[in-house]
mmCIF file of C-alpha atoms in Angstrom:
data_model
loop_
_atom_site.group_PDB
_atom_site.id
_atom_site.type_symbol
_atom_site.label_atom_id
_atom_site.label_comp_id
_atom_site.label_asym_id
_atom_site.label_seq_id
_atom_site.Cartn_x
_atom_site.Cartn_y
_atom_site.Cartn_z
ATOM 1 C CA UNK A 174 -115.275 65.915 220.561
ATOM 2 C CA UNK A 175 -111.633 65.262 221.804
ATOM 3 C CA UNK A 176 -111.648 61.946 219.404
ATOM 4 C CA UNK A 177 -112.622 64.300 216.879
ATOM 5 C CA UNK A 178 -109.832 66.966 217.501
ATOM 6 C CA UNK A 179 -107.345 63.834 217.921
ATOM 7 C CA UNK A 180 -108.325 62.594 214.200
ATOM 8 C CA UNK A 181 -107.937 65.832 212.590
ATOM 9 C CA UNK A 182 -104.623 66.175 214.264
ATOM 10 C CA UNK A 183 -103.453 62.848 213.328
ATOM 11 C CA UNK A 184 -104.590 63.526 209.676
ATOM 12 C CA UNK A 185 -102.475 66.720 209.480
ATOM 13 C CA UNK A 186 -99.460 65.194 210.763
ATOM 14 C CA UNK A 187 -99.593 62.213 208.685
ATOM 15 C CA UNK A 188 -100.352 64.349 205.594
ATOM 16 C CA UNK A 189 -96.822 65.841 205.978
ATOM 17 C CA UNK A 190 -97.567 68.949 208.002
ATOM 18 C CA UNK A 191 -94.733 67.699 210.594
ATOM 19 C CA UNK A 192 -91.939 67.361 207.509
ATOM 20 C CA UNK A 193 -89.523 65.069 207.015
ATOM 21 C CA UNK A 194 -88.630 63.771 210.553
ATOM 22 C CA UNK A 195 -89.958 60.652 212.053
ATOM 23 C CA UNK A 196 -92.651 61.180 214.834
ATOM 24 C CA UNK A 197 -92.493 59.626 218.135
ATOM 25 C CA UNK A 198 -93.464 56.075 218.640
ATOM 26 C CA UNK A 199 -95.389 54.586 221.650
ATOM 27 C CA UNK A 200 -93.140 53.784 224.372
ATOM 28 C CA UNK A 201 -93.996 52.263 227.877
ATOM 29 C CA UNK A 202 -91.912 55.220 229.480
ATOM 30 C CA UNK A 203 -93.691 57.979 227.801
ATOM 31 C CA UNK A 204 -97.135 56.219 228.576
ATOM 32 C CA UNK A 205 -95.943 56.405 232.411
ATOM 33 C CA UNK A 206 -94.318 59.523 232.546
ATOM 34 C CA UNK A 207 -97.216 61.488 230.764
ATOM 35 C CA UNK A 208 -99.855 60.231 232.941
ATOM 36 C CA UNK A 209 -98.645 62.653 235.589
ATOM 37 C CA UNK A 210 -99.167 65.783 233.265
ATOM 38 C CA UNK A 211 -102.368 67.764 233.700
ATOM 39 C CA UNK A 212 -105.334 67.393 231.520
ATOM 40 C CA UNK A 213 -105.232 69.087 228.216
ATOM 41 C CA UNK A 214 -101.336 69.375 228.074
ATOM 42 C CA UNK A 215 -100.591 69.992 224.306
ATOM 43 C CA UNK A 216 -97.680 67.570 223.810
ATOM 44 C CA UNK A 217 -99.580 64.723 225.673
ATOM 45 C CA UNK A 218 -102.664 65.238 223.151
ATOM 46 C CA UNK A 219 -100.005 64.990 220.377
ATOM 47 C CA UNK A 220 -98.485 62.023 221.626
ATOM 48 C CA UNK A 221 -101.807 60.438 221.840
ATOM 49 C CA UNK A 222 -102.922 61.498 218.294
ATOM 50 C CA UNK A 223 -99.753 60.465 216.752
ATOM 51 C CA UNK A 224 -99.327 56.807 218.067
ATOM 52 C CA UNK A 225 -102.872 55.865 218.713
ATOM 53 C CA UNK A 226 -102.468 55.757 222.507
ATOM 54 C CA UNK A 227 -105.180 56.931 224.963
ATOM 55 C CA UNK A 228 -103.152 57.841 227.827
ATOM 56 C CA UNK A 229 -105.216 59.433 230.636
ATOM 57 C CA UNK A 230 -103.851 61.869 233.399
ATOM 58 C CA UNK A 231 -104.213 60.650 236.810
ATOM 59 C CA UNK A 232 -104.720 64.232 238.226
ATOM 60 C CA UNK A 233 -106.636 66.934 236.408
ATOM 61 C CA UNK A 234 -104.058 69.786 237.427
ATOM 62 C CA UNK A 235 -101.099 67.660 237.016
ATOM 63 C CA UNK A 236 -98.841 66.040 239.735
ATOM 64 C CA UNK A 237 -97.273 69.084 241.964
ATOM 65 C CA UNK A 238 -93.828 69.120 243.147
ATOM 66 C CA UNK A 239 -92.684 68.092 246.801
ATOM 67 C CA UNK A 240 -89.364 68.363 247.972
ATOM 68 C CA UNK A 241 -88.317 65.115 249.433
ATOM 69 C CA UNK A 242 -91.332 63.470 247.723
ATOM 70 C CA UNK A 243 -90.362 59.752 247.101
ATOM 71 C CA UNK A 244 -93.423 57.559 248.210
ATOM 72 C CA UNK A 245 -96.271 56.994 245.690
ATOM 73 C CA UNK A 246 -98.640 56.088 248.380
ATOM 74 C CA UNK A 247 -99.001 59.657 249.867
ATOM 75 C CA UNK A 248 -99.396 61.459 246.573
ATOM 76 C CA UNK A 249 -101.990 64.304 246.892
ATOM 77 C CA UNK A 250 -102.225 64.061 250.542
ATOM 78 C CA UNK A 251 -100.976 67.113 252.752
ATOM 79 C CA UNK A 252 -97.452 66.619 253.791
ATOM 80 C CA UNK A 253 -95.043 68.712 255.924
ATOM 81 C CA UNK A 254 -91.770 69.926 254.663
ATOM 82 C CA UNK A 255 -89.154 68.145 256.280
ATOM 83 C CA UNK A 256 -86.360 71.205 255.729
ATOM 84 C CA UNK A 257 -85.962 74.648 254.475
ATOM 85 C CA UNK A 258 -84.978 75.355 250.785
ATOM 86 C CA UNK A 259 -85.486 78.012 248.434
ATOM 87 C CA UNK A 260 -89.471 77.392 247.943
ATOM 88 C CA UNK A 261 -90.000 75.186 250.952
ATOM 89 C CA UNK A 262 -90.044 76.120 254.585
ATOM 90 C CA UNK A 263 -89.597 73.361 257.552
ATOM 91 C CA UNK A 264 -92.917 72.635 259.258
ATOM 92 C CA UNK A 265 -95.172 74.073 256.738
ATOM 93 C CA UNK A 266 -97.694 72.102 254.765
ATOM 94 C CA UNK A 267 -97.953 71.453 251.200
ATOM 95 C CA UNK A 268 -99.713 69.229 248.847
ATOM 96 C CA UNK A 269 -97.387 66.018 248.252
ATOM 97 C CA UNK A 270 -96.138 64.891 244.989
ATOM 98 C CA UNK A 271 -92.981 63.907 243.878
ATOM 99 C CA UNK A 272 -89.426 65.576 243.709
ATOM 100 C CA UNK A 273 -87.245 65.138 240.671
ATOM 101 C CA UNK A 274 -85.726 61.868 241.437
ATOM 102 C CA UNK A 275 -88.897 60.757 243.313
ATOM 103 C CA UNK A 276 -90.661 61.083 239.642
ATOM 104 C CA UNK A 277 -87.888 59.461 237.620
ATOM 105 C CA UNK A 278 -87.446 56.472 239.861
ATOM 106 C CA UNK A 279 -91.465 56.005 240.031
ATOM 107 C CA UNK A 280 -91.152 55.791 236.227
ATOM 108 C CA UNK A 281 -88.368 52.904 236.495
ATOM 109 C CA UNK A 282 -90.317 51.263 239.150
ATOM 110 C CA UNK A 283 -93.557 51.298 236.796
ATOM 111 C CA UNK A 284 -91.905 50.182 234.076
ATOM 112 C CA UNK A 285 -89.517 47.384 235.257
ATOM 113 C CA UNK A 286 -86.238 49.820 235.029
ATOM 114 C CA UNK A 287 -83.621 49.575 237.758
ATOM 115 C CA UNK A 288 -83.662 52.259 240.223
ATOM 116 C CA UNK A 289 -81.005 55.133 239.591
ATOM 117 C CA UNK A 290 -78.443 56.135 241.932
ATOM 118 C CA UNK A 291 -78.425 59.667 243.876
ATOM 119 C CA UNK A 292 -77.934 62.494 241.611
ATOM 120 C CA UNK A 293 -74.639 63.296 243.167
ATOM 121 C CA UNK A 294 -73.163 59.826 242.414
ATOM 122 C CA UNK A 295 -74.529 59.908 238.772
ATOM 123 C CA UNK A 296 -72.484 62.908 238.182
ATOM 124 C CA UNK A 297 -69.356 62.194 240.017
ATOM 125 C CA UNK A 298 -68.825 58.591 240.275
ATOM 126 C CA UNK A 299 -67.242 58.560 236.912
ATOM 127 C CA UNK A 300 -65.275 55.209 237.404
ATOM 128 C CA UNK A 301 -68.485 53.318 238.490
ATOM 129 C CA UNK A 302 -70.634 54.729 235.562
ATOM 130 C CA UNK A 303 -68.136 55.126 233.087
ATOM 131 C CA UNK A 304 -70.593 53.023 230.737
ATOM 132 C CA UNK A 305 -73.495 55.050 231.598
ATOM 133 C CA UNK A 306 -72.316 58.564 230.984
ATOM 134 C CA UNK A 307 -72.881 59.638 227.589
ATOM 135 C CA UNK A 308 -70.043 61.819 225.976
ATOM 136 C CA UNK A 309 -72.096 64.112 224.491
ATOM 137 C CA UNK A 310 -70.754 67.755 225.661
ATOM 138 C CA UNK A 311 -69.160 68.797 222.286
ATOM 139 C CA UNK A 312 -72.270 67.796 220.405
ATOM 140 C CA UNK A 313 -74.467 70.709 219.008
ATOM 141 C CA UNK A 314 -77.781 70.677 220.901
ATOM 142 C CA UNK A 315 -79.878 70.475 217.582
ATOM 143 C CA UNK A 316 -77.750 67.442 216.638
ATOM 144 C CA UNK A 317 -78.176 65.440 219.994
ATOM 145 C CA UNK A 318 -81.364 63.571 218.856
ATOM 146 C CA UNK A 319 -79.085 61.384 216.629
ATOM 147 C CA UNK A 320 -77.276 60.258 220.084
ATOM 148 C CA UNK A 321 -80.054 60.142 222.613
ATOM 149 C CA UNK A 322 -82.793 57.577 223.325
ATOM 150 C CA UNK A 323 -86.314 58.133 225.092
ATOM 151 C CA UNK A 324 -85.566 57.388 228.803
ATOM 152 C CA UNK A 325 -81.988 58.854 228.817
ATOM 153 C CA UNK A 326 -81.268 61.386 231.827
ATOM 154 C CA UNK A 327 -80.000 64.707 232.117
ATOM 155 C CA UNK A 328 -78.552 65.162 235.439
ATOM 156 C CA UNK A 329 -77.273 68.902 236.618
ATOM 157 C CA UNK A 330 -76.619 71.057 239.408
ATOM 158 C CA UNK A 331 -77.415 74.951 239.450
ATOM 159 C CA UNK A 332 -78.516 75.756 242.715
ATOM 160 C CA UNK A 333 -79.097 72.113 243.515
ATOM 161 C CA UNK A 334 -79.170 68.884 241.780
ATOM 162 C CA UNK A 335 -81.908 68.130 239.124
ATOM 163 C CA UNK A 336 -83.062 65.029 236.842
ATOM 164 C CA UNK A 337 -84.871 65.485 233.608
ATOM 165 C CA UNK A 338 -85.861 62.559 231.310
ATOM 166 C CA UNK A 339 -85.229 62.927 227.466
ATOM 167 C CA UNK A 340 -88.421 62.414 225.398
ATOM 168 C CA UNK A 341 -87.630 63.250 221.899
ATOM 169 C CA UNK A 342 -87.576 66.974 220.372
ATOM 170 C CA UNK A 343 -90.700 69.155 219.343
ATOM 171 C CA UNK A 344 -90.355 67.908 215.753
ATOM 172 C CA UNK A 345 -90.753 64.589 217.057
ATOM 173 C CA UNK A 346 -94.379 65.557 218.320
ATOM 174 C CA UNK A 347 -95.233 67.109 214.961
ATOM 175 C CA UNK A 348 -94.396 70.706 215.617
ATOM 176 C CA UNK A 349 -93.149 72.887 212.729
ATOM 177 C CA UNK A 350 -92.118 76.443 212.085
ATOM 178 C CA UNK A 351 -95.406 77.206 210.971
ATOM 179 C CA UNK A 352 -97.026 76.018 214.238
ATOM 180 C CA UNK A 353 -94.504 77.590 216.505
ATOM 181 C CA UNK A 354 -92.619 80.350 214.486
ATOM 182 C CA UNK A 355 -91.056 81.617 217.921
ATOM 183 C CA UNK A 356 -89.559 78.134 218.300
ATOM 184 C CA UNK A 357 -88.562 77.313 215.004
ATOM 185 C CA UNK A 358 -84.813 77.171 215.483
ATOM 186 C CA UNK A 359 -85.407 74.899 218.605
ATOM 187 C CA UNK A 360 -87.543 72.176 217.151
ATOM 188 C CA UNK A 361 -84.675 69.803 217.125
ATOM 189 C CA UNK A 362 -83.187 70.620 220.585
ATOM 190 C CA UNK A 363 -83.836 68.122 223.548
ATOM 191 C CA UNK A 364 -87.287 68.079 225.211
ATOM 192 C CA UNK A 365 -87.190 66.617 228.631
ATOM 193 C CA UNK A 366 -90.186 65.742 231.182
ATOM 194 C CA UNK A 367 -89.280 66.327 234.754
ATOM 195 C CA UNK A 368 -90.943 67.270 238.099
ATOM 196 C CA UNK A 369 -89.498 70.632 238.882
ATOM 197 C CA UNK A 370 -89.854 74.323 238.776
ATOM 198 C CA UNK A 371 -92.985 75.685 236.833
ATOM 199 C CA UNK A 372 -94.870 78.906 237.888
ATOM 200 C CA UNK A 373 -98.104 77.596 236.080
ATOM 201 C CA UNK A 374 -98.402 75.068 238.790
ATOM 202 C CA UNK A 375 -98.454 77.939 241.614
ATOM 203 C CA UNK A 376 -101.784 79.736 240.018
ATOM 204 C CA UNK A 377 -103.520 76.595 239.157
ATOM 205 C CA UNK A 378 -102.843 74.964 242.759
ATOM 206 C CA UNK A 379 -103.504 78.239 244.696
ATOM 207 C CA UNK A 380 -106.853 78.096 243.108
ATOM 208 C CA UNK A 381 -107.565 74.392 244.121
ATOM 209 C CA UNK A 382 -106.466 74.826 247.594
ATOM 210 C CA UNK A 383 -108.882 77.703 247.933
ATOM 211 C CA UNK A 384 -111.684 75.813 246.603
ATOM 212 C CA UNK A 385 -111.101 72.960 248.566
ATOM 213 C CA UNK A 386 -110.461 74.858 251.647
ATOM 214 C CA UNK A 387 -107.167 73.016 252.302
ATOM 215 C CA UNK A 388 -104.782 74.295 254.943
ATOM 216 C CA UNK A 389 -101.692 74.350 253.155
ATOM 217 C CA UNK A 390 -99.320 76.108 251.019
ATOM 218 C CA UNK A 391 -99.187 76.203 247.260
ATOM 219 C CA UNK A 392 -96.357 74.680 245.084
ATOM 220 C CA UNK A 393 -94.327 76.441 242.213
ATOM 221 C CA UNK A 394 -93.735 73.178 240.453
ATOM 222 C CA UNK A 395 -94.832 69.788 239.091
ATOM 223 C CA UNK A 396 -94.521 67.520 236.257
ATOM 224 C CA UNK A 397 -93.783 69.483 233.158
ATOM 225 C CA UNK A 398 -91.798 69.888 229.943
ATOM 226 C CA UNK A 399 -88.587 71.599 229.517
ATOM 227 C CA UNK A 400 -86.401 72.186 226.675
ATOM 228 C CA UNK A 401 -82.436 72.313 226.913
ATOM 229 C CA UNK A 402 -79.469 73.989 224.754
ATOM 230 C CA UNK A 403 -80.278 77.557 224.279
ATOM 231 C CA UNK A 404 -78.587 80.573 226.006
ATOM 232 C CA UNK A 405 -81.479 82.611 227.666
ATOM 233 C CA UNK A 406 -79.630 85.727 227.567
ATOM 234 C CA UNK A 407 -79.498 85.387 223.758
ATOM 235 C CA UNK A 408 -82.567 83.680 222.760
ATOM 236 C CA UNK A 409 -85.252 85.500 221.398
ATOM 237 C CA UNK A 410 -89.032 85.127 222.567
ATOM 238 C CA UNK A 411 -88.511 83.988 225.855
ATOM 239 C CA UNK A 412 -90.176 84.900 229.226
ATOM 240 C CA UNK A 413 -89.199 85.259 232.557
ATOM 241 C CA UNK A 414 -91.264 84.607 235.864
ATOM 242 C CA UNK A 415 -89.171 86.737 238.145
ATOM 243 C CA UNK A 416 -90.811 85.384 241.173
ATOM 244 C CA UNK A 417 -89.338 82.079 240.616
ATOM 245 C CA UNK A 418 -86.526 82.973 238.397
ATOM 246 C CA UNK A 419 -87.641 80.865 235.517
ATOM 247 C CA UNK A 420 -87.320 81.230 231.921
ATOM 248 C CA UNK A 421 -89.854 79.816 229.521
ATOM 249 C CA UNK A 422 -91.187 79.668 225.921
ATOM 250 C CA UNK A 423 -95.058 80.294 225.279
ATOM 251 C CA UNK A 424 -95.996 76.877 223.387
ATOM 252 C CA UNK A 425 -99.399 78.135 222.105
ATOM 253 C CA UNK A 426 -100.413 78.921 225.657
ATOM 254 C CA UNK A 427 -98.394 76.177 227.511
ATOM 255 C CA UNK A 428 -95.419 77.159 229.648
ATOM 256 C CA UNK A 429 -92.533 75.420 228.357
ATOM 257 C CA UNK A 430 -89.630 75.987 230.799
ATOM 258 C CA UNK A 431 -86.121 76.258 229.964
ATOM 259 C CA UNK A 432 -83.470 74.341 231.861
ATOM 260 C CA UNK A 433 -80.470 76.655 231.534
ATOM 261 C CA UNK A 434 -77.321 74.175 231.365
ATOM 262 C CA UNK A 435 -74.969 76.912 230.839
ATOM 263 C CA UNK A 436 -75.769 77.855 234.238
ATOM 264 C CA UNK A 437 -75.026 74.479 235.760
ATOM 265 C CA UNK A 438 -71.616 73.953 237.831
ATOM 266 C CA UNK A 439 -71.702 70.359 236.523
ATOM 267 C CA UNK A 440 -73.899 68.122 234.340
ATOM 268 C CA UNK A 441 -73.830 64.665 232.519
ATOM 269 C CA UNK A 442 -75.959 62.793 230.104
ATOM 270 C CA UNK A 443 -76.729 59.182 231.609
ATOM 271 C CA UNK A 444 -78.441 56.237 230.393
ATOM 272 C CA UNK A 445 -79.238 53.318 232.635
#
């Protein structure tokens, strides 16, 4: 059944539904990063259909976020929070996943890339990283695809520092204004994958914890896609999860979160 749906999607995309933009090509970074998404993720399904890949997810519900999570050997075990943050309380138990930099450095390790530095240094050590920081702050967001490459990073600080990896645009995955009219003006905005806040994880993992009689707390994030470049107070058709203070678009039932770059105190586009 899935192969039939994938074939129908691929036929539609290649017959011109996706417009004139070039579609995404298979890439080892994407193969690796996407394996931590949830079953049925619509962007992953489009990636498989367009590229002929057959990337299977490692965890049916997707990999959850865990503050301080760096060790792949501990994934999906029960871990204890080592300090209190906005969403974690020291001493409480949570399902162990990656944090944002644990996830990106796991991708690096799996694909033969070097480990990146701390997020603080990636932003602030200008002299050491003058050849890695991309001077793109004056480029309109719907034109950044001309300058960015799959695997580039966005590192920013809002309440805390966060890292996201560039994977293309919605248009690269075959989305059109007809497919997603509420996102029509953002089809060329940067699309990024990250292990971060996503309220959809809260509900699905609360159910998982209950069904498996686990003695731990739920998580409010995990590996997901985010989009960047719009002002959340001005953008139409956005939703807000007030509990997590997260803004998002409804991408045909998928929660596509917004990384509000205008709320950052500092940020940089970065290339290894």
